Coordinates of C-alpha atoms in Angstrom, one line a residue:
M1 CA -28.3 -7.1 16.9
P2 CA -26.2 -6.9 20.1
I3 CA -23.5 -4.2 20.1
S4 CA -20.8 -6.8 20.9
K5 CA -21.5 -8.5 17.5
L6 CA -20.8 -5.2 15.7
T7 CA -17.4 -4.8 17.3
I8 CA -14.6 -4.7 14.8
K9 CA -11.6 -6.8 15.8
P10 CA -8.0 -5.8 15.2
V11 CA -7.6 -8.5 12.6
D12 CA -10.5 -7.1 10.6
Y13 CA -8.8 -3.7 10.3
M14 CA -5.6 -5.5 9.3
Y15 CA -7.5 -7.5 6.7
G16 CA -8.9 -4.3 5.3
A17 CA -5.4 -2.7 5.2
I18 CA -4.0 -5.7 3.4
L19 CA -6.8 -5.7 0.9
V20 CA -6.7 -2.0 0.1
R21 CA -2.9 -2.0 0.0
N22 CA -2.8 -4.8 -2.5
I23 CA -5.5 -3.1 -4.6
G24 CA -2.9 -0.3 -4.8
I25 CA -0.2 -2.8 -5.8
G26 CA -2.4 -4.2 -8.5
I27 CA -3.0 -0.7 -9.9
Q28 CA 0.7 0.1 -9.5
N29 CA 1.9 -3.0 -11.5
L30 CA -0.2 -2.0 -14.5
V31 CA 0.0 1.8 -14.5
I32 CA 3.8 2.1 -14.0
A33 CA 4.4 -0.2 -16.9
R34 CA 1.9 1.8 -19.0
L35 CA 3.4 5.2 -18.1
L36 CA 6.9 4.1 -18.9
Y37 CA 5.9 2.4 -22.1
D38 CA 3.9 5.4 -23.3
A39 CA 6.8 7.7 -22.5
T40 CA 9.6 5.6 -24.0
H41 CA 7.9 3.0 -26.3
S42 CA 10.2 0.4 -24.8
A43 CA 10.0 -2.3 -22.2
V44 CA 13.7 -1.8 -21.3
D45 CA 13.1 1.1 -18.9
F46 CA 10.5 -0.9 -17.0
G47 CA 13.0 -3.7 -16.6
L48 CA 15.6 -1.3 -15.3
V49 CA 13.1 0.1 -12.8
L50 CA 12.4 -3.5 -11.5
V51 CA 16.2 -4.1 -11.2
L52 CA 16.6 -0.9 -9.2
E53 CA 13.7 -1.8 -6.9
N54 CA 15.2 -5.3 -6.2
L55 CA 18.6 -3.8 -5.4
I56 CA 17.2 -1.3 -3.0
V57 CA 14.9 -3.7 -1.2
T58 CA 17.7 -6.3 -0.8
S59 CA 20.2 -3.9 0.5
L60 CA 17.8 -2.4 3.1
Q61 CA 16.8 -5.7 4.6
L62 CA 19.9 -5.4 6.8
F63 CA 18.5 -2.3 8.5
A64 CA 14.8 -3.2 8.5
G65 CA 15.0 -6.3 10.7
P66 CA 16.8 -4.8 13.7
L67 CA 14.7 -1.6 13.5
V68 CA 11.4 -3.6 13.6
D69 CA 12.7 -5.7 16.5
G70 CA 13.3 -2.5 18.4
G71 CA 9.5 -2.0 18.7
R72 CA 6.8 0.4 17.3
Q73 CA 6.0 -2.1 14.5
K74 CA 2.5 -0.5 13.9
R75 CA 4.1 3.0 13.5
I76 CA 6.6 1.6 11.1
M77 CA 3.9 0.0 8.9
A78 CA 1.7 3.1 8.9
T79 CA 4.6 5.4 8.2
A80 CA 5.8 3.2 5.3
D81 CA 2.4 3.4 3.6
V82 CA 1.9 7.1 4.2
L83 CA 5.3 7.9 2.7
T84 CA 4.6 5.6 -0.3
G85 CA 1.1 7.0 -0.9
A86 CA 2.3 10.6 -0.6
I87 CA 5.2 10.3 -3.1
I88 CA 2.8 8.5 -5.6
C89 CA 0.2 11.2 -5.3
V90 CA 2.8 14.0 -5.7
A91 CA 4.3 12.1 -8.7
S92 CA 0.9 11.7 -10.3
M93 CA 0.2 15.4 -10.2
S94 CA 3.7 16.3 -11.4
L95 CA 3.9 14.1 -14.5
T96 CA 4.8 15.7 -17.8
Q97 CA 6.0 14.1 -21.0
Q98 CA 9.6 15.1 -20.2
T99 CA 9.6 14.0 -16.5
V100 CA 7.7 10.7 -16.5
F101 CA 10.8 8.6 -16.1
Q102 CA 12.2 10.8 -13.3
W103 CA 9.0 10.8 -11.2
I104 CA 8.5 7.1 -11.7
V105 CA 12.0 6.4 -10.5
A106 CA 11.5 8.7 -7.5
A107 CA 8.3 6.8 -6.6
V108 CA 9.9 3.4 -7.1
V109 CA 12.8 4.4 -4.9
V110 CA 10.6 5.5 -2.0
M111 CA 8.4 2.3 -2.4
S112 CA 11.6 0.2 -2.4
I113 CA 12.9 1.9 0.7
T114 CA 9.7 1.4 2.7
K115 CA 8.9 -2.1 1.4
P116 CA 11.4 -4.1 3.6
F117 CA 10.4 -2.2 6.8
F118 CA 6.7 -2.8 6.1
S119 CA 7.1 -6.6 5.4
S120 CA 9.3 -7.2 8.4
A121 CA 6.9 -5.3 10.7
A122 CA 3.9 -7.2 9.3
F123 CA 5.6 -10.5 10.0
A124 CA 6.2 -9.5 13.6
I125 CA 2.7 -8.1 14.2
G126 CA 0.8 -11.3 13.0
P127 CA 1.3 -13.4 16.2
A128 CA 0.4 -10.3 18.3
I129 CA -3.1 -9.7 16.8
A130 CA -3.8 -13.4 16.1
P131 CA -2.3 -15.4 19.0
G132 CA -2.3 -19.1 19.3
E133 CA -4.5 -21.2 17.0
T134 CA -6.0 -18.1 15.4
L135 CA -2.7 -17.3 13.7
I136 CA -3.1 -19.9 11.0
R137 CA -6.5 -18.5 10.0
Y138 CA -5.1 -15.0 10.0
N139 CA -2.2 -16.0 7.7
S140 CA -4.4 -17.9 5.3
F141 CA -7.0 -15.2 5.0
S142 CA -4.2 -12.6 4.5
V143 CA -3.0 -14.6 1.5
V144 CA -6.5 -14.5 0.1
M145 CA -6.7 -10.7 0.7
I146 CA -3.4 -10.2 -1.2
Q147 CA -4.7 -12.2 -4.2
V148 CA -8.1 -10.7 -4.3
G149 CA -6.7 -7.2 -3.7
Q150 CA -4.3 -7.4 -6.6
I151 CA -7.0 -8.7 -9.0
I152 CA -9.3 -5.9 -8.0
G153 CA -6.4 -3.5 -8.5
V154 CA -5.7 -4.7 -12.0
V155 CA -9.4 -4.5 -12.9
C156 CA -9.7 -1.0 -11.5
A157 CA -6.5 0.1 -13.3
G158 CA -7.9 -1.2 -16.6
I159 CA -11.2 0.7 -16.1
F160 CA -9.6 3.9 -14.9
L161 CA -6.9 3.9 -17.6
G162 CA -9.5 3.5 -20.3
H163 CA -11.8 6.3 -19.0
F164 CA -9.6 8.8 -17.2
G165 CA -6.0 8.1 -18.3
S166 CA -2.7 7.4 -16.5
T167 CA -2.5 10.4 -14.1
P168 CA -5.8 9.9 -12.2
T169 CA -5.1 6.1 -12.1
F170 CA -1.7 6.7 -10.6
F171 CA -3.2 9.1 -8.0
L172 CA -5.7 6.4 -7.1
N173 CA -2.7 4.1 -6.5
G174 CA -1.4 6.5 -3.9
L175 CA -4.7 6.9 -2.2
A176 CA -4.9 3.1 -1.7
Y177 CA -1.6 3.2 0.3
I178 CA -2.8 6.2 2.4
M179 CA -6.1 4.4 3.2
S180 CA -4.1 1.3 4.2
A181 CA -2.1 3.4 6.6
G182 CA -5.3 4.8 8.1
L183 CA -6.7 1.2 8.7
I184 CA -3.4 0.2 10.3
G185 CA -3.5 3.2 12.6
M186 CA -7.0 2.1 13.8
T187 CA -5.7 -1.4 14.6
R188 CA -5.2 -2.1 18.3
I189 CA -2.0 -4.1 18.6
P190 CA -0.9 -5.6 21.9
V191 CA 2.6 -4.6 23.1
I192 CA 5.1 -6.8 21.4
E193 CA 8.2 -7.8 23.3
A194 CA 11.1 -5.7 22.0
A195 CA 14.8 -6.6 21.8
P196 CA 16.8 -5.5 24.9
D197 CA 18.3 -2.1 25.2
S198 CA 21.9 -2.1 24.1
G199 CA 22.7 0.5 26.8
E200 CA 22.6 3.7 24.7
K201 CA 19.1 4.2 23.4
Q202 CA 16.0 1.9 23.2
R203 CA 17.0 0.5 19.8
L204 CA 19.3 -2.1 18.5
K205 CA 22.8 -1.6 17.3
F206 CA 22.4 -3.0 13.8
F207 CA 25.5 -5.2 13.6
Q208 CA 25.1 -6.4 17.2
G209 CA 21.5 -7.3 16.5
W210 CA 22.4 -9.4 13.5
G211 CA 25.2 -11.0 15.5
E212 CA 22.7 -12.2 18.1
F213 CA 20.5 -13.5 15.4
V214 CA 23.3 -15.5 13.8
E215 CA 24.1 -17.0 17.2
H216 CA 20.5 -18.0 17.7
L217 CA 20.4 -19.7 14.2
Q218 CA 23.5 -21.7 15.2
I219 CA 21.5 -23.0 18.2
D220 CA 18.3 -23.6 16.3
R221 CA 19.3 -25.0 12.9
G222 CA 15.8 -25.9 12.1
L223 CA 14.8 -22.2 12.2
M224 CA 17.5 -21.5 9.7
W225 CA 16.2 -24.1 7.3
Q226 CA 12.7 -22.9 7.7
L227 CA 13.4 -19.3 6.8
I228 CA 15.1 -20.6 3.7
L229 CA 12.6 -23.2 2.6
V230 CA 9.5 -21.1 3.2
N231 CA 10.5 -19.1 0.1
V232 CA 9.7 -22.0 -2.2
N233 CA 6.0 -20.9 -2.1
F234 CA 6.9 -17.3 -3.1
L235 CA 9.2 -18.7 -5.9
L236 CA 6.5 -20.9 -7.3
V237 CA 4.1 -17.9 -7.5
L238 CA 6.8 -16.0 -9.4
F239 CA 7.2 -18.9 -11.8
V240 CA 3.5 -18.9 -12.4
N241 CA 3.5 -15.1 -13.1
V242 CA 6.4 -15.5 -15.5
A243 CA 4.6 -18.4 -17.4
L244 CA 1.1 -16.9 -17.6
V245 CA 1.7 -14.3 -20.3
P246 CA 3.4 -16.8 -22.7
I247 CA 0.7 -19.4 -22.0
V248 CA -2.0 -17.0 -23.0
A249 CA 0.0 -15.8 -26.0
V250 CA 0.6 -19.4 -27.3
D251 CA -2.5 -21.3 -26.2
F252 CA -5.2 -18.5 -26.2
H253 CA -3.9 -16.3 -29.1
G254 CA -3.0 -13.5 -26.6
N255 CA -6.6 -12.9 -25.5
P256 CA -6.2 -10.7 -22.4
Y257 CA -9.5 -12.0 -20.9
W258 CA -7.8 -15.4 -20.4
L259 CA -5.0 -13.8 -18.4
S260 CA -7.6 -12.5 -16.0
I261 CA -9.5 -15.8 -16.0
L262 CA -6.4 -17.8 -15.1
D263 CA -5.3 -15.3 -12.5
G264 CA -8.8 -15.3 -11.1
S265 CA -8.8 -19.1 -10.9
F266 CA -5.7 -18.9 -8.7
A267 CA -7.5 -16.5 -6.4
V268 CA -10.6 -18.6 -6.2
G269 CA -8.4 -21.6 -5.2
A270 CA -6.7 -19.6 -2.5
F271 CA -10.1 -18.4 -1.2
F272 CA -11.7 -21.8 -0.9
S273 CA -8.6 -23.4 0.8
S274 CA -8.2 -20.7 3.4
S275 CA -10.9 -22.2 5.7
L276 CA -9.5 -25.7 5.4
I277 CA -5.9 -25.1 6.5
A278 CA -6.5 -25.4 10.3
S279 CA -8.2 -28.8 9.9
F280 CA -5.4 -30.0 7.7
I281 CA -2.8 -29.0 10.3
T282 CA -4.8 -30.7 13.0
R283 CA -5.1 -33.9 11.0
W284 CA -1.7 -34.0 9.3
A285 CA 0.6 -31.7 11.3
T286 CA 2.4 -28.8 9.8
R287 CA 5.1 -30.7 7.9
R288 CA 2.7 -33.0 6.1
T289 CA 0.4 -30.0 5.3
V290 CA 3.4 -28.1 3.8
L291 CA 4.4 -31.1 1.7
G292 CA 0.9 -31.7 0.6
G293 CA 0.5 -28.1 -0.6
L294 CA 3.8 -28.2 -2.4
I295 CA 3.0 -31.5 -4.1
V296 CA -0.3 -30.0 -5.4
Q297 CA 1.6 -27.1 -6.8
V298 CA 4.1 -29.3 -8.6
M299 CA 1.3 -31.3 -10.1
A300 CA -0.4 -28.1 -11.2
F301 CA 2.8 -27.1 -13.1
V302 CA 2.8 -30.4 -14.8
G303 CA -0.8 -29.8 -15.8
L304 CA 0.1 -26.4 -17.3
A305 CA 2.9 -27.9 -19.2
L306 CA 1.2 -31.0 -20.6
G307 CA -2.4 -29.7 -21.1
D308 CA -3.4 -29.9 -24.7
G309 CA -6.3 -30.9 -27.0
R310 CA -10.0 -30.2 -26.4
L311 CA -9.6 -30.5 -22.7
Q312 CA -6.8 -27.8 -22.7
M313 CA -8.9 -24.9 -21.2
G314 CA -10.3 -27.1 -18.5
I315 CA -6.8 -28.5 -17.6
F316 CA -5.4 -24.9 -17.4
L317 CA -8.3 -23.7 -15.2
L318 CA -8.0 -26.7 -12.9
S319 CA -4.2 -26.3 -12.7
M320 CA -4.5 -22.7 -11.7
L321 CA -7.3 -23.4 -9.2
S322 CA -5.1 -26.2 -7.7
M323 CA -2.1 -23.9 -7.7
G324 CA -4.0 -21.3 -5.6
M325 CA -5.1 -23.9 -3.2
G326 CA -1.8 -25.6 -2.8
N327 CA 0.1 -22.4 -2.4
T328 CA -2.2 -20.9 0.2
I329 CA -2.2 -24.2 2.2
S330 CA 1.6 -24.6 2.1
L331 CA 2.5 -20.9 2.6
S332 CA 0.1 -20.4 5.5
A333 CA 1.2 -23.5 7.3
F334 CA 4.9 -22.7 6.8
M335 CA 4.6 -19.0 7.7
T336 CA 2.7 -19.8 10.9
S337 CA 5.2 -22.3 11.9
L338 CA 8.1 -19.9 11.3
Q339 CA 6.4 -17.1 13.2
T340 CA 5.6 -19.2 16.3
R341 CA 9.0 -20.8 16.3
T342 CA 10.8 -17.4 16.1
P343 CA 11.4 -15.6 19.5
P344 CA 9.3 -12.3 19.4
V345 CA 12.4 -10.2 19.8
M346 CA 13.8 -11.7 16.5
R347 CA 10.8 -11.8 14.2
G348 CA 11.8 -8.6 12.3
R349 CA 15.3 -10.0 11.6
T350 CA 13.8 -13.4 10.6
A351 CA 11.5 -11.8 8.1
A352 CA 14.3 -9.7 6.7
A353 CA 16.7 -12.7 6.4
S354 CA 14.0 -14.7 4.7
K355 CA 13.3 -11.9 2.2
T356 CA 17.0 -11.6 1.4
V357 CA 17.2 -15.3 0.7
L358 CA 14.1 -14.9 -1.6
A359 CA 15.8 -12.1 -3.5
I360 CA 19.0 -14.1 -4.0
L361 CA 17.1 -17.2 -5.2
S362 CA 14.9 -15.1 -7.5
M363 CA 17.9 -13.5 -9.1
I364 CA 19.4 -16.9 -9.8
L365 CA 16.3 -19.0 -10.7
I366 CA 14.0 -16.5 -12.5
P367 CA 16.5 -15.8 -15.3
L368 CA 17.1 -19.6 -15.6
V369 CA 13.4 -20.4 -15.9
T370 CA 12.8 -17.5 -18.4
Q371 CA 15.8 -18.5 -20.5
V372 CA 14.5 -22.1 -20.8
Q373 CA 11.0 -20.7 -21.6
T374 CA 12.4 -18.8 -24.6
L375 CA 13.6 -22.2 -26.0
S376 CA 10.5 -24.1 -25.0
L377 CA 7.6 -22.9 -23.0
Q378 CA 6.7 -26.5 -22.0
Y379 CA 10.2 -27.2 -20.7
G380 CA 10.3 -24.0 -18.8
I381 CA 7.2 -24.8 -17.0
L382 CA 8.4 -28.3 -16.3
L383 CA 11.7 -26.8 -14.9
S384 CA 9.5 -24.8 -12.5
A385 CA 7.9 -28.1 -11.4
G386 CA 11.4 -29.6 -11.0
I387 CA 12.5 -26.8 -8.7
G388 CA 9.4 -27.3 -6.6
L389 CA 10.1 -31.1 -6.5
L390 CA 13.7 -30.4 -5.4
F391 CA 12.5 -28.3 -2.4
I392 CA 10.1 -31.2 -1.5
V393 CA 13.1 -33.6 -1.4
I394 CA 15.1 -31.2 0.8
I395 CA 12.2 -30.9 3.2
L396 CA 11.9 -34.7 3.3
V397 CA 15.6 -35.1 3.9
F398 CA 16.1 -32.4 6.5
R399 CA 13.2 -33.2 8.9

């Protein structure tokens, strides 16, 4: 085989980093909940840790965007993963019955501090390593790597927890982040245009940088709407995650295998749709592709809410498969449009602003959906479909 065919492209290293990192996140989601529950026999502490994480991430978006726009995005991503992996490894080796909660909080604090910097830098790097028409494929396959990685992580966590216990499993979580940092470090990334020097050092003044961003949004109102509306895809995934456990409890007698099967169906749908997105955009343009993906997701929620009888299992599987396809198509098209529309010197701030909007919407809508689900699971799922439909109407009205 010619040597040229064996050459690993920058996007391949980044795909590997995304996959390995999300294996770590899949492990993390299971093992942290397990550690806290074993130590306290209560789910309240886990909820408090999630609230703490959300508060830290939201507050640090203000600083992450301008720092990323100042340059060195690759170093920011690698440093974020090294710090996260290191604190998790240290915490896993320091756990005792009396210090579990303290070490978990310390690890979550570090993860929360690094998370907004990593996500903003990842958003800025995408168009650099996958320029032009290749960006849509990069974004779509990245979504697949996220889904597959987290599923693998959950499976690995279950196996390791059963055979080796919480401490080695938590250590494995940290190693995944460190491996991700190594793959990022091997990625060759073209020089990305940085924001202009303010006159003191080669970095932005935070408030001056955000002032420039707001001025740009006043000129390009469409960009402002896009960074808000792109979050509908993230919200719909959160709604699915919130609904899956009650669905399995009510309709499948709490069988944990069905939780994995339904989650896996979502990932399969995402995988098969990733190769179709470019042709959809070519045929329908970005806006119609986004709307098509959102409509499929809304219909999938209706299927989850109304599926009953002997066809119930098939309807649920088809709904989750469709959800994965629709979400990947809509999110990839929307994200690519947002990245290409944003000036390179403002991509970090665009990502940070969008994540802040997502945090605000989540804090408002997730409690609303879960509250309705406690009264009626069916109505809660239909409310999720209604919120998706509302976003579709907004996109149709604000062209």
